[in-house]
GROMACS .gro file of C-alpha atoms in nm:
model
  183
    1MET     CA    1   0.367   0.465  -1.637
    2SER     CA    2   0.275   0.809  -1.536
    3LYS     CA    3   0.501   1.076  -1.626
    4SER     CA    4   0.527   1.197  -1.259
    5THR     CA    5   0.723   0.858  -1.155
    6PRO     CA    6   1.089   0.865  -1.255
    7THR     CA    7   1.208   0.584  -1.436
    8GLN     CA    8   1.539   0.402  -1.470
    9GLN     CA    9   1.681   0.137  -1.716
   10LEU     CA   10   1.852  -0.211  -1.706
   11ARG     CA   11   1.999  -0.394  -1.974
   12ILE     CA   12   1.940  -0.774  -2.051
   13ILE     CA   13   2.292  -0.921  -2.070
   14GLY     CA   14   2.212  -1.251  -2.263
   15GLY     CA   15   1.985  -1.463  -2.451
   16GLN     CA   16   1.743  -1.392  -2.716
   17TRP     CA   17   1.692  -1.027  -2.592
   18ARG     CA   18   2.030  -0.959  -2.504
   19SER     CA   19   2.110  -0.585  -2.508
   20ARG     CA   20   1.750  -0.498  -2.480
   21ARG     CA   21   1.686  -0.206  -2.239
   22LEU     CA   22   1.394  -0.245  -1.989
   23ARG     CA   23   1.249   0.046  -1.782
   24PHE     CA   24   1.175   0.020  -1.402
   25PRO     CA   25   1.049   0.294  -1.149
   26ALA     CA   26   1.281   0.472  -0.909
   27VAL     CA   27   1.116   0.302  -0.612
   28ASP     CA   28   1.267   0.344  -0.280
   29GLY     CA   29   1.464   0.034  -0.198
   30LEU     CA   30   1.448  -0.128  -0.534
   31ARG     CA   31   1.812  -0.212  -0.649
   32PRO     CA   32   1.852  -0.418  -0.952
   33THR     CA   33   2.097  -0.673  -0.947
   34MET     CA   34   2.412  -0.525  -1.106
   35ASP     CA   35   2.535  -0.652  -1.456
   36ARG     CA   36   2.847  -0.785  -1.346
   37VAL     CA   37   2.675  -1.016  -1.076
   38ARG     CA   38   2.406  -1.111  -1.303
   39GLU     CA   39   2.676  -1.223  -1.551
   40THR     CA   40   2.831  -1.434  -1.281
   41VAL     CA   41   2.517  -1.571  -1.159
   42PHE     CA   42   2.381  -1.663  -1.489
   43ASN     CA   43   2.737  -1.817  -1.570
   44TRP     CA   44   2.661  -2.042  -1.258
   45LEU     CA   45   2.326  -2.110  -1.411
   46GLN     CA   46   2.409  -2.165  -1.773
   47PHE     CA   47   2.301  -2.516  -1.804
   48ASP     CA   48   1.986  -2.505  -1.557
   49VAL     CA   49   1.784  -2.207  -1.684
   50GLU     CA   50   1.659  -2.350  -2.031
   51GLY     CA   51   1.314  -2.502  -1.962
   52ALA     CA   52   1.301  -2.417  -1.586
   53ARG     CA   53   1.007  -2.321  -1.388
   54VAL     CA   54   1.119  -1.990  -1.218
   55LEU     CA   55   1.011  -1.785  -0.921
   56ASP     CA   56   1.141  -1.439  -0.915
   57THR     CA   57   1.061  -1.352  -0.549
   58PHE     CA   58   1.086  -0.964  -0.455
   59ALA     CA   59   1.133  -0.910  -0.832
   60GLY     CA   60   1.165  -0.528  -0.836
   61SER     CA   61   1.303  -0.447  -1.162
   62GLY     CA   62   1.256  -0.783  -1.272
   63ALA     CA   63   1.647  -0.801  -1.384
   64LEU     CA   64   1.666  -1.169  -1.279
   65GLY     CA   65   1.349  -1.292  -1.402
   66PHE     CA   66   1.387  -1.130  -1.732
   67GLU     CA   67   1.725  -1.261  -1.784
   68ALA     CA   68   1.608  -1.615  -1.712
   69LEU     CA   69   1.332  -1.555  -1.966
   70SER     CA   70   1.585  -1.454  -2.232
   71ARG     CA   71   1.777  -1.745  -2.178
   72GLY     CA   72   1.490  -1.991  -2.239
   73ALA     CA   73   1.314  -2.064  -1.899
   74LYS     CA   74   0.990  -2.232  -1.948
   75GLU     CA   75   0.791  -1.985  -1.697
   76VAL     CA   76   0.869  -1.711  -1.487
   77ILE     CA   77   0.637  -1.589  -1.196
   78PHE     CA   78   0.717  -1.235  -1.073
   79LEU     CA   79   0.627  -1.159  -0.727
   80GLU     CA   80   0.646  -0.773  -0.647
   81LYS     CA   81   0.449  -0.587  -0.376
   82ASN     CA   82   0.512  -0.225  -0.494
   83ALA     CA   83   0.236  -0.151  -0.750
   84LYS     CA   84   0.445   0.084  -0.952
   85ALA     CA   85   0.709  -0.174  -0.996
   86ALA     CA   86   0.473  -0.445  -1.059
   87LEU     CA   87   0.291  -0.243  -1.327
   88GLN     CA   88   0.613  -0.178  -1.488
   89LEU     CA   89   0.685  -0.561  -1.518
   90LYS     CA   90   0.363  -0.617  -1.680
   91GLU     CA   91   0.446  -0.351  -1.928
   92ASN     CA   92   0.799  -0.493  -1.980
   93LEU     CA   93   0.655  -0.843  -2.046
   94GLN     CA   94   0.408  -0.687  -2.305
   95THR     CA   95   0.702  -0.509  -2.465
   96LEU     CA   96   0.886  -0.816  -2.495
   97GLN     CA   97   0.576  -1.008  -2.596
   98ALA     CA   98   0.652  -1.256  -2.336
   99LYS     CA   99   0.361  -1.506  -2.314
  100ASN     CA  100   0.517  -1.732  -2.051
  101ALA     CA  101   0.537  -1.510  -1.746
  102GLN     CA  102   0.306  -1.377  -1.500
  103VAL     CA  103   0.334  -1.086  -1.235
  104TRP     CA  104   0.173  -1.125  -0.889
  105ALA     CA  105   0.132  -0.785  -0.750
  106GLY     CA  106   0.127  -0.843  -0.359
  107ASP     CA  107   0.326  -0.941  -0.047
  108ALA     CA  108   0.589  -1.251  -0.153
  109LEU     CA  109   0.561  -1.405   0.207
  110ASN     CA  110   0.177  -1.437   0.166
  111TRP     CA  111   0.247  -1.581  -0.179
  112LEU     CA  112   0.479  -1.831  -0.064
  113GLU     CA  113   0.280  -1.954   0.222
  114GLN     CA  114  -0.030  -1.990  -0.014
  115ASN     CA  115   0.133  -2.140  -0.313
  116PRO     CA  116   0.374  -2.439  -0.245
  117GLU     CA  117   0.433  -2.533  -0.584
  118PRO     CA  118   0.772  -2.682  -0.689
  119TYR     CA  119   1.001  -2.450  -0.881
  120ASP     CA  120   1.325  -2.548  -1.068
  121LEU     CA  121   1.498  -2.201  -0.995
  122VAL     CA  122   1.409  -1.947  -0.731
  123PHE     CA  123   1.551  -1.579  -0.703
  124LEU     CA  124   1.540  -1.488  -0.353
  125ASP     CA  125   1.665  -1.120  -0.338
  126PRO     CA  126   1.450  -0.924  -0.077
  127PRO     CA  127   1.499  -0.560  -0.008
  128PHE     CA  128   1.798  -0.504   0.246
  129GLY     CA  129   1.705  -0.413   0.598
  130LYS     CA  130   1.356  -0.536   0.610
  131ASN     CA  131   1.390  -0.869   0.775
  132LEU     CA  132   1.247  -1.079   0.493
  133LEU     CA  133   1.535  -1.320   0.390
  134GLN     CA  134   1.462  -1.566   0.691
  135PRO     CA  135   1.101  -1.580   0.671
  136SER     CA  136   1.124  -1.636   0.289
  137ILE     CA  137   1.357  -1.920   0.323
  138GLU     CA  138   1.138  -2.070   0.596
  139LYS     CA  139   0.836  -2.045   0.364
  140LEU     CA  140   0.997  -2.212   0.042
  141ARG     CA  141   0.892  -2.551  -0.031
  142LEU     CA  142   1.148  -2.695  -0.283
  143LEU     CA  143   1.197  -3.039  -0.457
  144PRO     CA  144   1.538  -3.208  -0.443
  145GLY     CA  145   1.735  -3.059  -0.746
  146ALA     CA  146   1.579  -2.699  -0.729
  147LEU     CA  147   1.839  -2.410  -0.733
  148VAL     CA  148   1.803  -2.109  -0.504
  149TYR     CA  149   1.982  -1.781  -0.579
  150VAL     CA  150   2.003  -1.565  -0.264
  151GLU     CA  151   2.136  -1.227  -0.239
  152HIS     CA  152   2.145  -1.057   0.109
  153GLU     CA  153   2.357  -0.779   0.317
  154ALA     CA  154   2.739  -0.887   0.388
  155ASN     CA  155   2.683  -0.864   0.767
  156LEU     CA  156   2.355  -1.097   0.751
  157LYS     CA  157   2.383  -1.452   0.887
  158PRO     CA  158   2.082  -1.618   0.761
  159GLU     CA  159   2.004  -1.985   0.841
  160PHE     CA  160   1.980  -2.223   0.554
  161PRO     CA  161   1.779  -2.547   0.573
  162GLN     CA  162   2.043  -2.836   0.609
  163ASN     CA  163   1.906  -2.977   0.260
  164TRP     CA  164   2.054  -2.659   0.091
  165ASN     CA  165   2.383  -2.740  -0.042
  166GLU     CA  166   2.584  -2.414  -0.111
  167LYS     CA  167   2.722  -2.457  -0.480
  168LYS     CA  168   2.883  -2.108  -0.550
  169SER     CA  169   2.923  -1.787  -0.352
  170LYS     CA  170   3.083  -1.450  -0.368
  171THR     CA  171   3.099  -1.180  -0.125
  172THR     CA  172   3.163  -0.797  -0.149
  173LYS     CA  173   3.176  -0.546   0.122
  174GLU     CA  174   2.789  -0.463   0.089
  175PHE     CA  175   2.641  -0.794   0.003
  176CYS     CA  176   2.682  -1.162  -0.056
  177PHE     CA  177   2.532  -1.381  -0.340
  178ARG     CA  178   2.501  -1.744  -0.329
  179LEU     CA  179   2.374  -2.035  -0.526
  180PHE     CA  180   2.227  -2.342  -0.332
  181GLU     CA  181   2.105  -2.674  -0.465
  182VAL     CA  182   1.818  -2.838  -0.265
  183LEU     CA  183   1.924  -3.206  -0.182
   0.00000   0.00000   0.00000
């Protein structure tokens, strides 16, 4: 990472890398899932992460994917369009010596269209205000039993597939976060 790019840090909150701090670039629109939200989400997912194949779309800082790896995910694929953020994800994977993860530096919508592989758990947290959530939902191809975590603006009313059963949700003034199970 070049010295001209300011960096920020996130803290892994659970699992084998608990309390480890990872850097991420100060990129416009990149907003890591807050610690308290991640704690809630991973409490929801506590029995579903170990051994799971995970897709972290719009990975940004990688907070959700790194948390899943730390808690025993079998594999994590990080999708990130911003070159600086993707490079930092790769550097963080090297720092952690994580061999069961890959970073795909490119457009998540294109990747979803070209890779209809089944995943056990998908993190869907696109940048706010970019109209990326609905197209992402429509491109996902998931098997019954898959879990999908969605984070979106509070005022957004996305249409979810009928076979997505909402298991948990919370709403703040700024955003909603929800967990679905594919039926």
